[in-house]
mmCIF file of C-alpha atoms in Angstrom:
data_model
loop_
_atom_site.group_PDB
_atom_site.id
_atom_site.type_symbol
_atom_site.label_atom_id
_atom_site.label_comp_id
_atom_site.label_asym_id
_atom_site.label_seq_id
_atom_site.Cartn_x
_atom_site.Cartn_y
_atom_site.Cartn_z
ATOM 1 C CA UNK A 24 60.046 -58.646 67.715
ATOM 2 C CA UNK A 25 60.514 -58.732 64.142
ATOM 3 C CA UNK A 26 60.550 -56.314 61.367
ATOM 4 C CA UNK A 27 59.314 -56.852 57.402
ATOM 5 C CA UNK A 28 60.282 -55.501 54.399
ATOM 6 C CA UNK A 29 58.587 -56.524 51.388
ATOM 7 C CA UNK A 30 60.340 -56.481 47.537
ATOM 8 C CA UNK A 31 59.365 -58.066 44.690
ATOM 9 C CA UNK A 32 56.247 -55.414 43.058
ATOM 10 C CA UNK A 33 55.948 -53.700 39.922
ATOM 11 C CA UNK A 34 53.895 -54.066 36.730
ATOM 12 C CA UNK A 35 53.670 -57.274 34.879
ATOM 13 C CA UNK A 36 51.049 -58.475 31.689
ATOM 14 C CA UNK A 37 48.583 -60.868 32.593
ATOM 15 C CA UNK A 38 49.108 -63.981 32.390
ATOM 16 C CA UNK A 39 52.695 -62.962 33.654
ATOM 17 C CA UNK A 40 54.328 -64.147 36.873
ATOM 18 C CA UNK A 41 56.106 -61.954 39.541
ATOM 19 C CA UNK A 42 57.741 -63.280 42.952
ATOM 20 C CA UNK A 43 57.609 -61.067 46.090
ATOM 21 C CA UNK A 44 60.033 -61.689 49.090
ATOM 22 C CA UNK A 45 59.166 -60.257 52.548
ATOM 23 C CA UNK A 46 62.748 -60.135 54.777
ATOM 24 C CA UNK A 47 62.637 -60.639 58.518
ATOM 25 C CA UNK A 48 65.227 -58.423 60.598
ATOM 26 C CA UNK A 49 65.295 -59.079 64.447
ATOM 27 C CA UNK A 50 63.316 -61.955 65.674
ATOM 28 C CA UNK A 51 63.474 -64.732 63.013
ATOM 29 C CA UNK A 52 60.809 -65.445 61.123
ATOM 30 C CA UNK A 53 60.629 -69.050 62.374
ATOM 31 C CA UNK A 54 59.191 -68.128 65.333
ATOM 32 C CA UNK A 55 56.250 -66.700 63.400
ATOM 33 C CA UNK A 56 53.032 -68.110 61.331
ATOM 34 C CA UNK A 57 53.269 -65.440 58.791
ATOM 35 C CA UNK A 58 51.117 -64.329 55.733
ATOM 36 C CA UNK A 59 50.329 -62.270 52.694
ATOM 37 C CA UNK A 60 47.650 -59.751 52.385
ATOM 38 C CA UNK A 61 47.041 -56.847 49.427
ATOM 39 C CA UNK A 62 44.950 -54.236 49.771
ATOM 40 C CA UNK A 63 43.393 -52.797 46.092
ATOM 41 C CA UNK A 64 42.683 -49.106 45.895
ATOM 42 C CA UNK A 65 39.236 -48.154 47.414
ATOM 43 C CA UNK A 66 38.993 -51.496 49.240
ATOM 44 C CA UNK A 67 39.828 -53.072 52.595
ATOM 45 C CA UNK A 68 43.006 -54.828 53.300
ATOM 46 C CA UNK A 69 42.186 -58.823 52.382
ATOM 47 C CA UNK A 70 43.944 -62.622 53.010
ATOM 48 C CA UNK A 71 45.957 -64.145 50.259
ATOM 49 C CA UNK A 72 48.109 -66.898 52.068
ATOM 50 C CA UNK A 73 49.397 -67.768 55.158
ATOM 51 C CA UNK A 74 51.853 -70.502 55.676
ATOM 52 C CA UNK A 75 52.473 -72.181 59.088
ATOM 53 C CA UNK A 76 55.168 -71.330 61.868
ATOM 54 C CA UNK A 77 56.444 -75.310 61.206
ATOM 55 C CA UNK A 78 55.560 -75.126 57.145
ATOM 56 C CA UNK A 79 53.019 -77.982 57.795
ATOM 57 C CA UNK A 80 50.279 -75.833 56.938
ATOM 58 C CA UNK A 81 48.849 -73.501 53.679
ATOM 59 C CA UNK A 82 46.129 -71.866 52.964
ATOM 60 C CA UNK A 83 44.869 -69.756 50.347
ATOM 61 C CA UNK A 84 42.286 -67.737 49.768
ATOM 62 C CA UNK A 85 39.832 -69.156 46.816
ATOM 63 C CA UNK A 86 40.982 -66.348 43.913
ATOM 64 C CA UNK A 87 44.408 -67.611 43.948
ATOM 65 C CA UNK A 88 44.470 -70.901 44.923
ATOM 66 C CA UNK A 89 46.382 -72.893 42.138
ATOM 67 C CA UNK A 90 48.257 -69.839 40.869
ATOM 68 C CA UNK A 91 49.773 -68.270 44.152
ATOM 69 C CA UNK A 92 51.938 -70.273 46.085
ATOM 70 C CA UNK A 93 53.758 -69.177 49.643
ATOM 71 C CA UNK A 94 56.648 -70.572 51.134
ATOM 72 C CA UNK A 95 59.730 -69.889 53.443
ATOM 73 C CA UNK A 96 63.376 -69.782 54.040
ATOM 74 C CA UNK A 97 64.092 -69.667 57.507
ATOM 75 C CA UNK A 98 67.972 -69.817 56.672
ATOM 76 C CA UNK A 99 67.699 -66.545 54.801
ATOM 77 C CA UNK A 100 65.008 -65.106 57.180
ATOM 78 C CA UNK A 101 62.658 -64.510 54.179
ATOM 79 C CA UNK A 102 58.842 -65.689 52.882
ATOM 80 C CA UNK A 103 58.281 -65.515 49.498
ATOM 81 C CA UNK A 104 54.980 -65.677 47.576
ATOM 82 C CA UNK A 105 55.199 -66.955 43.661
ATOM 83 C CA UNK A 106 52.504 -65.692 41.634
ATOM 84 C CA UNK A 107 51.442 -67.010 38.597
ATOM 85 C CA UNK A 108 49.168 -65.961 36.110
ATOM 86 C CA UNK A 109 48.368 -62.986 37.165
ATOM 87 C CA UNK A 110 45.102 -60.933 36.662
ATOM 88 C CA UNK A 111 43.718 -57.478 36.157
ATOM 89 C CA UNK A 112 41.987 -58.107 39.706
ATOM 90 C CA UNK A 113 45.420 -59.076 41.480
ATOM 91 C CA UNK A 114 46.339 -55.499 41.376
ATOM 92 C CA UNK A 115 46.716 -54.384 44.706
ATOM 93 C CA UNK A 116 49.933 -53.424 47.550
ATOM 94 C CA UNK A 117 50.506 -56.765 48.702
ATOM 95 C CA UNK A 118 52.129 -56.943 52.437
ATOM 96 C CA UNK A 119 53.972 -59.804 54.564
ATOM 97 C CA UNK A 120 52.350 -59.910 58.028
ATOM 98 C CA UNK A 121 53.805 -62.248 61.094
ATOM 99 C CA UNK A 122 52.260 -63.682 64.036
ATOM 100 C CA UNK A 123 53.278 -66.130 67.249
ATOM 101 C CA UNK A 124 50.028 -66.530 67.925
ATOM 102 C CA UNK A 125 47.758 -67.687 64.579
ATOM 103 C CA UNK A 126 43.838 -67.268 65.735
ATOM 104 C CA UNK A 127 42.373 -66.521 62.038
ATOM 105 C CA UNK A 128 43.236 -65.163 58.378
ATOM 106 C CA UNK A 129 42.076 -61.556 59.631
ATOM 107 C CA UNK A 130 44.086 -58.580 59.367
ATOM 108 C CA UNK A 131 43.599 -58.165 63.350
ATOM 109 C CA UNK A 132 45.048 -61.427 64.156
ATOM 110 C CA UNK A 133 48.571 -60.247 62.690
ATOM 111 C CA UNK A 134 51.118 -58.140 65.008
ATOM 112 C CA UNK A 135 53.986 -57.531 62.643
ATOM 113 C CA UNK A 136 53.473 -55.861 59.021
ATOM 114 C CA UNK A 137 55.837 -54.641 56.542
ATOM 115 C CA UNK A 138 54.859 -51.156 54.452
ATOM 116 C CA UNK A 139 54.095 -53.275 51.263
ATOM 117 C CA UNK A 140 54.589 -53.407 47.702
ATOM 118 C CA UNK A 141 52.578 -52.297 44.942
ATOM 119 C CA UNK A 142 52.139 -55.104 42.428
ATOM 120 C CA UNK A 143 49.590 -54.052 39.254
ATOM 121 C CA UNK A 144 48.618 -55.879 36.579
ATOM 122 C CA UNK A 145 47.643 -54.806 32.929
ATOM 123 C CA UNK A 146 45.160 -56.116 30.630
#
């Protein structure tokens, strides 16, 4: 199996840009569809982006679709999520999340999740 660590959080302006990395120990990442999620205070834990065990396939969730972008290194064993422009309402402990078996962009449907990292935004 594999285990995630995510790094990449802190506070940033809006409009500013931050990049989190999630690295895979154990089991490479390859093997896995993996994804973002972020949970905000007070809220349940939601999908952000998921990227495809080949690559071949992205998908974001409609808030951050042109501003978020995921992608993978399978030579460093590490997914990364670039986001851009960021907003008030992107505040939130983002987490990495892998899966061998994709089904849906629901929390359930992952098996592997990091501890997350807290990313908040200012106004």
């Amino acid at each position: 199996q594999v285990q995630l660590v995510e790094s990449g959080g802190g506070l940033v302006q809006a409009g500013g840009s931050l990049r989190l990395s999630c690295a895979g120990s154990g089991r490479a990442i390859a093997y896995y569809a993996m994804g973002w999620f972020r949970q905000a205070p007070g809220k349940e834990r939601e999908f952000v982006a998921r990227l495809s065990r080949l690559g071949a396939v992205t998908e974001y969730t409609e808030s951050v679709k042109g501003r978020f972008t995921i992608s993978r290194d399978n030579a460093k064993n590490t997914l990364y999520l670039q986001m851009n422009s960021l907003k008030p309402e992107d505040t939130a402990v983002y987490y990495c999340a892998a899966t061998m078996a994709y089904r849906e962009n629901d929390p359930g449907s992952f098996d592997y999740w990091g501890k997350g990292t807290l990313v908040t935004v200012s106004s």
